[in-house]
Short mmCIF file of C-alpha atoms in Angstrom, two decimals:
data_model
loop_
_atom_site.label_atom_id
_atom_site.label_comp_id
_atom_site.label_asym_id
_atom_site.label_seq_id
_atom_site.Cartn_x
_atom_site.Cartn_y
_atom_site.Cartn_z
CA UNK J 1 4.48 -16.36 63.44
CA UNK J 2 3.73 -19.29 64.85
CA UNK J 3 5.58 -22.83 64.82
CA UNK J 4 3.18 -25.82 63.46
CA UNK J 5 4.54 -29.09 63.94
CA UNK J 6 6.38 -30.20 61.11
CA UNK J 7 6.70 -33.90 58.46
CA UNK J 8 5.35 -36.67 60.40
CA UNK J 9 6.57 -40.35 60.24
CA UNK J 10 4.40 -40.63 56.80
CA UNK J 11 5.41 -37.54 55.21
CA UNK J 12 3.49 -34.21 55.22
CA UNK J 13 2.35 -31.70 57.71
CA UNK J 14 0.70 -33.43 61.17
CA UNK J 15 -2.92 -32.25 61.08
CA UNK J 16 -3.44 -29.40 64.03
CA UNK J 17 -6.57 -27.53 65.14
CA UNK J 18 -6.35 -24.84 67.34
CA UNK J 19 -8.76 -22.54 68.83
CA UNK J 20 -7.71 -18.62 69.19
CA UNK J 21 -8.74 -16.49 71.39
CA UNK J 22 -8.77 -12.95 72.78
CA UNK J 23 -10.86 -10.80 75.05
CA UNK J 24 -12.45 -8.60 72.22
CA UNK J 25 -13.08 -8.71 68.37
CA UNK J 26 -10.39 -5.99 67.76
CA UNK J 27 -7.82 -8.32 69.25
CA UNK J 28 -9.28 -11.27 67.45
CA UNK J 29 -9.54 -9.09 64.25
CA UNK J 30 -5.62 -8.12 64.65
CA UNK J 31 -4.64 -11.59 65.09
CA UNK J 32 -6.54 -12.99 61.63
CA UNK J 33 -4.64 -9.99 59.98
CA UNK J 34 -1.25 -10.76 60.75
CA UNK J 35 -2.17 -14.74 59.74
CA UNK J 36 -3.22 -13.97 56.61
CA UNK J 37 -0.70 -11.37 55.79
CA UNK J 38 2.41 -13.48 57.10
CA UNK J 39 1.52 -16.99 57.53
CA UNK J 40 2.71 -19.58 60.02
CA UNK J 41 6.41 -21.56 60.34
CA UNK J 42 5.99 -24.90 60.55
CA UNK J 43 8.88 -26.76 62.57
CA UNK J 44 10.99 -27.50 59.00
CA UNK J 45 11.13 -23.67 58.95
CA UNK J 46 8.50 -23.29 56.02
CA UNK J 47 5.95 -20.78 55.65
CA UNK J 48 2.18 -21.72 55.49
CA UNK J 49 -1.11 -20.56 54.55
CA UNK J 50 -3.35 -22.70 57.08
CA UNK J 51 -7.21 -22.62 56.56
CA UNK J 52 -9.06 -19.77 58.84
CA UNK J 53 -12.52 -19.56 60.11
CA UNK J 54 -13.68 -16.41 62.30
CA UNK J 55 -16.48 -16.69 64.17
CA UNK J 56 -18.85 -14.27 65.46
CA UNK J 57 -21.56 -11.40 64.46
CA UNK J 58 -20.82 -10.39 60.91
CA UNK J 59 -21.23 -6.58 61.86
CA UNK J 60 -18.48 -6.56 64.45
CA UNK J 61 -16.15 -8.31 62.63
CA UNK J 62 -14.07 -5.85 60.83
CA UNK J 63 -13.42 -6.33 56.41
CA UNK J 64 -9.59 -7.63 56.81
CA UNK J 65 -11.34 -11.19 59.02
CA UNK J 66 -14.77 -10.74 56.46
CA UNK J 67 -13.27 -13.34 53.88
CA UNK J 68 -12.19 -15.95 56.57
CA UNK J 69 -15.78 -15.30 58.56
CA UNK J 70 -17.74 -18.28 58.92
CA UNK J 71 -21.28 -17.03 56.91
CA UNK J 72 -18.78 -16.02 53.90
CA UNK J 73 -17.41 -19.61 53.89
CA UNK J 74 -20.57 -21.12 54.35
CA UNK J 75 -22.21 -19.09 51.05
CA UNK J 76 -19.00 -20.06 49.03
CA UNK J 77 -19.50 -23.81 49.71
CA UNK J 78 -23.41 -23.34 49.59
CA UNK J 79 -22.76 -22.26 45.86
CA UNK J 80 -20.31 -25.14 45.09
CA UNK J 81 -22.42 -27.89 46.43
CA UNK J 82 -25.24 -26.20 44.00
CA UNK J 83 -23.18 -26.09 41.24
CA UNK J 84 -22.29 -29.95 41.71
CA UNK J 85 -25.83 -30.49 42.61
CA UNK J 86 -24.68 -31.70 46.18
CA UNK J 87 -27.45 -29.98 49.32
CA UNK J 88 -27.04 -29.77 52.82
CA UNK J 89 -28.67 -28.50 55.52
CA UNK J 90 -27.90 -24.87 57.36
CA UNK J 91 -26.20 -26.91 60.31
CA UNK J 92 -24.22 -29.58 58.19
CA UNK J 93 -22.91 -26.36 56.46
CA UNK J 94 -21.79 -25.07 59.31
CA UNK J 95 -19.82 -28.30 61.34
CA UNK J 96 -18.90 -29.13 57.69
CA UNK J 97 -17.34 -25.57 56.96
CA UNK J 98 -15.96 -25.58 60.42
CA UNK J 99 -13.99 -29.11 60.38
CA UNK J 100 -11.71 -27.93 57.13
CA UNK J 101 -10.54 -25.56 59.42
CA UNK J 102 -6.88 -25.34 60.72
CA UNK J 103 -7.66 -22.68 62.91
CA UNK J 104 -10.60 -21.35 64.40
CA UNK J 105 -10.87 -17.48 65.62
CA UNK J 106 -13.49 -16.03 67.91
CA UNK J 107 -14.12 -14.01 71.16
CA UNK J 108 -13.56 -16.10 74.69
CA UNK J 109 -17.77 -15.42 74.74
CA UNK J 110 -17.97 -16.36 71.24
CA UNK J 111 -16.33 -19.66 71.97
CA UNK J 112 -19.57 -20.56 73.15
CA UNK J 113 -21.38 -20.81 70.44
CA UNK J 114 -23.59 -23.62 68.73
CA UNK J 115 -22.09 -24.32 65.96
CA UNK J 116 -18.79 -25.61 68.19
CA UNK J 117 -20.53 -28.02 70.38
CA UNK J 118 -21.95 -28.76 66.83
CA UNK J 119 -18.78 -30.03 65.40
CA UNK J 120 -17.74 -32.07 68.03
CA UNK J 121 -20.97 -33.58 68.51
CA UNK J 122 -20.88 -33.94 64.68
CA UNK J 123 -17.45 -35.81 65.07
CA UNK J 124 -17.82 -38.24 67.55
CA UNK J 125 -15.11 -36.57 69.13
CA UNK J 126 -16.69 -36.71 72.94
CA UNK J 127 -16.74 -34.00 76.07
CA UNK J 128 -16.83 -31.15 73.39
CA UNK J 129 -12.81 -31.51 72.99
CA UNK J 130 -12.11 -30.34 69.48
CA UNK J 131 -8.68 -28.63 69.64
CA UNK J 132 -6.03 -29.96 69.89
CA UNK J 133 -4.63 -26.46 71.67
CA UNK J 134 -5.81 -22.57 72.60
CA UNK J 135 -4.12 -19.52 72.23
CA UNK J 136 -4.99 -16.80 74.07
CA UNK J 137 -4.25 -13.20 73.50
CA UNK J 138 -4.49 -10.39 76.07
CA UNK J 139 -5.02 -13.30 78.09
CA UNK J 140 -4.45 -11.35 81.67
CA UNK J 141 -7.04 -8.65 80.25
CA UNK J 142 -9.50 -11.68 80.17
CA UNK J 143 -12.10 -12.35 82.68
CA UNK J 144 -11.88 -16.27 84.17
CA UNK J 145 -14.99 -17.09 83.84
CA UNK J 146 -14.77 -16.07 79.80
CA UNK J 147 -11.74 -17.56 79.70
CA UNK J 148 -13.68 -21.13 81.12
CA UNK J 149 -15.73 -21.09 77.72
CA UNK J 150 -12.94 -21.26 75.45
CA UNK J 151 -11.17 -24.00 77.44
CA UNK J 152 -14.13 -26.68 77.35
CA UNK J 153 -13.10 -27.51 73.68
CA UNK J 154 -9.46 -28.10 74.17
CA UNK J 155 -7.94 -31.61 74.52
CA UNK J 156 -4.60 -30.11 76.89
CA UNK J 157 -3.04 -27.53 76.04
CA UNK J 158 -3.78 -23.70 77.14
CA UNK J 159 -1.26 -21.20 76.00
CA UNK J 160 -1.96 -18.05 77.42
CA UNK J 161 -0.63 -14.57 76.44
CA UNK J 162 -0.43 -11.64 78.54
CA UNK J 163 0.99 -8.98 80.79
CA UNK J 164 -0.57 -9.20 84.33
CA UNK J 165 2.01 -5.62 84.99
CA UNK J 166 -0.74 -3.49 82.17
CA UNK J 167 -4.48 -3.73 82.33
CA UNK J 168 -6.41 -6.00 84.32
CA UNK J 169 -9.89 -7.65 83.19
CA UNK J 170 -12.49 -5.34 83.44
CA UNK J 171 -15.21 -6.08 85.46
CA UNK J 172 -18.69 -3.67 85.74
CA UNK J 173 -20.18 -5.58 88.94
CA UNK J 174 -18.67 -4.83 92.27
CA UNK J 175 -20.10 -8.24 92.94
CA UNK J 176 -18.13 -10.27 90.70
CA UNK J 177 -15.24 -8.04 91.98
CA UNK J 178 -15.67 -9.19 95.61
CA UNK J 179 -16.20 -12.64 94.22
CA UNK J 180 -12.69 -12.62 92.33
CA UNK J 181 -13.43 -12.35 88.84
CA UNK J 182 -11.41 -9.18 88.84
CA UNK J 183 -8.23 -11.21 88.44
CA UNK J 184 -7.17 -13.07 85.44
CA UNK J 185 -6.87 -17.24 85.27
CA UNK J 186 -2.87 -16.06 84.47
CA UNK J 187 -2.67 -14.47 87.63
CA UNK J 188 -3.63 -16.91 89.28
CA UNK J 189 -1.08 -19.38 87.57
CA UNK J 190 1.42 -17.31 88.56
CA UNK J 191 0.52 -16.94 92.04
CA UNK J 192 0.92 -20.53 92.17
CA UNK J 193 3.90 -21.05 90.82
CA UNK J 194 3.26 -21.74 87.66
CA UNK J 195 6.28 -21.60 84.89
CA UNK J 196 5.87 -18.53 82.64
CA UNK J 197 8.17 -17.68 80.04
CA UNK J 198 8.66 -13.92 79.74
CA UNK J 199 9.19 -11.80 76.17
CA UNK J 200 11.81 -9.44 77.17
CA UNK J 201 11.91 -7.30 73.45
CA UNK J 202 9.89 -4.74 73.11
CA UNK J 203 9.45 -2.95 69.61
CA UNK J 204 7.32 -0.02 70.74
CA UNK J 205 8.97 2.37 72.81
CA UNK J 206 12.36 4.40 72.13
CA UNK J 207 15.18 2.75 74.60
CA UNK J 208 15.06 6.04 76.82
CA UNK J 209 11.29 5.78 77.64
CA UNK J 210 10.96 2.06 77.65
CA UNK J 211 14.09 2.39 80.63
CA UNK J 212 11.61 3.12 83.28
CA UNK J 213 9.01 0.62 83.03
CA UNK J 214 11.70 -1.60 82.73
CA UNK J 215 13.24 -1.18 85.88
CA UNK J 216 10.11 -0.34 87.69
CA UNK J 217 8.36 -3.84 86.45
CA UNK J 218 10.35 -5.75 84.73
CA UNK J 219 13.73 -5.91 86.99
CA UNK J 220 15.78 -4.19 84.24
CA UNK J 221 15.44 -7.03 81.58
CA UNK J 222 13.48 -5.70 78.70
CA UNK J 223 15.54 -5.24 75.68
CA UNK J 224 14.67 -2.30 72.64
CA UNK J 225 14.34 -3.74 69.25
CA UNK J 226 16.88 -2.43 66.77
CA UNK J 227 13.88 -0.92 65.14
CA UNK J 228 12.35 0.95 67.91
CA UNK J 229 15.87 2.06 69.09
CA UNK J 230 17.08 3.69 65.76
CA UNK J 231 13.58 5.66 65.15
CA UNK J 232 14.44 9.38 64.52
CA UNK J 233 12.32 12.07 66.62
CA UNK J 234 10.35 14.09 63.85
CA UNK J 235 12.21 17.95 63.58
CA UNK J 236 8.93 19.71 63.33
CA UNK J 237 8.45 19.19 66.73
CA UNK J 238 10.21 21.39 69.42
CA UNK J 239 11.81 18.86 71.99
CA UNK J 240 12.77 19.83 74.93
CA UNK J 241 15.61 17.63 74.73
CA UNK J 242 17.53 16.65 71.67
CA UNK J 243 19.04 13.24 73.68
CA UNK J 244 15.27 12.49 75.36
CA UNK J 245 12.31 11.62 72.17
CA UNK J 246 9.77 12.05 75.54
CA UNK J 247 7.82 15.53 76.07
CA UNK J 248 4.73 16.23 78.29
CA UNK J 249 2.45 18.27 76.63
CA UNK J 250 -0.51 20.40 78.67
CA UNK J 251 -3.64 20.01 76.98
CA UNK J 252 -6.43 22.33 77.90
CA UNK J 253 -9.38 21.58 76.46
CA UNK J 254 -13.21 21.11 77.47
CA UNK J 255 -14.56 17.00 77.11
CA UNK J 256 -17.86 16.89 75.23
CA UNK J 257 -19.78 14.15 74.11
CA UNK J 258 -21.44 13.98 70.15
#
């Protein structure tokens, strides 16, 4: 969940756009899930359903973002307007589709598209700076230079979200390696000196696994979850320790490709 601000001086919700990112559609996908299912918290503590648009190719966006994708919108007000016997063009549809929304989802890449520099064009709004704020998921998985596109339509605010201890961006050309693209714009914050503010609960791992990483990484200050701590170890399944849920299993097998 994410806090909103809250009642302004008038009364009523203060208007927000932000722009939310992550390294690859799954991510993206998994964010626009958890939205829709649970909503955001504004800052008077009451749940919201704010207006979603997902950008990106229809065919890699998976069926839980396919209402919220920007084409679907588009047809649904494309069939209003005929019904009212309003028309616009393909474009209008588009910036028009994409200003009602509270939030806007895509790919870093896909924050590059048209239809953004579109809107802001569209609304007078100047330097392509559209959002108010951008979230960024995975954020120390992300590349800099993708990272760049999403940042040209923000006003101020980056908030970036990440582990720089997992996986780093992944980058195919030695080149760009040598050239420093192999480490994330978060890394380099942080390198500088930058304030981060660290998530110490962790809800995946039982408290006896998570108890290395912890102290190898994270100097001893990750805490379990209540829910990941009371998980029971299935019985079918021959530990070799009754006080340990971890086993290492030897898998010999033979790789082959479909």
């Amino acid at each position: 969940k994410v806090a909103m601000p809250g009642s302004g001086a008038g009364g009523g919700r203060t208007r927000v756009r932000l722009l939310v990112c992550a390294p690859s559609n799954c991510a993206v996908d998994e964010i626009v899930a958890r939205v829709l299912r649970l909503g955001l918290v504004d800052t008077d503590g009451k749940v919201w359903q704010p207006t979603i648009v997902r950008l990106g190719p229809r065919d890699s966006v998976s069926e839980g973002s396919a209402a919220c994708h920007l084409e679907t919108k588009m047809q649904a007000r494309a069939a209003q307007e005929a019904r009212s016997a309003r028309s616009g063009g393909r474009d209008d549809g588009r910036v028009a589709v994409l200003r009602e929304a509270d939030i806007v989802c895509c790919t870093l890449v896909g924050a590059g598209v048209d239809s953004l520099s579109a809107l802001a064009d569209g609304a007078g709004e100047g330097a392509g700076k559209i959002f108010d704020a951008v979230v960024v998921d995975e954020a120390t998985q992300s590349c800099e230079a993708a990272l760049l596109v999403a940042l040209q339509h923000v006003h101020s605010l980056a908030i970036l979200v990440g582990d720089h201890k997992q996986l780093p961006p992944t980058t195919k050309s030695m080149l760009a390696e040598k050239g420093g693209l192999s480490v994330s714009l978060f890394e380099r914050l942080l390198a500088c000196g930058h304030a981060v503010h660290r998530l110490t609960t962790q809800y995946r791992m039982h408290p006896a696994i998570a108890e290395l990483p912890s102290r190898l990484f994270y100097e001893s200050a990750l805490v379990t979850a209540q829910s990941a701590a009371s998980g029971q170890a299935p019985p079918s399944f021959p530990w070799p320790s009754a006080a340990t849920p971890a086993a290492f299993l030897d898998v010999r097998s033979r790789e082959a490709r479909d």
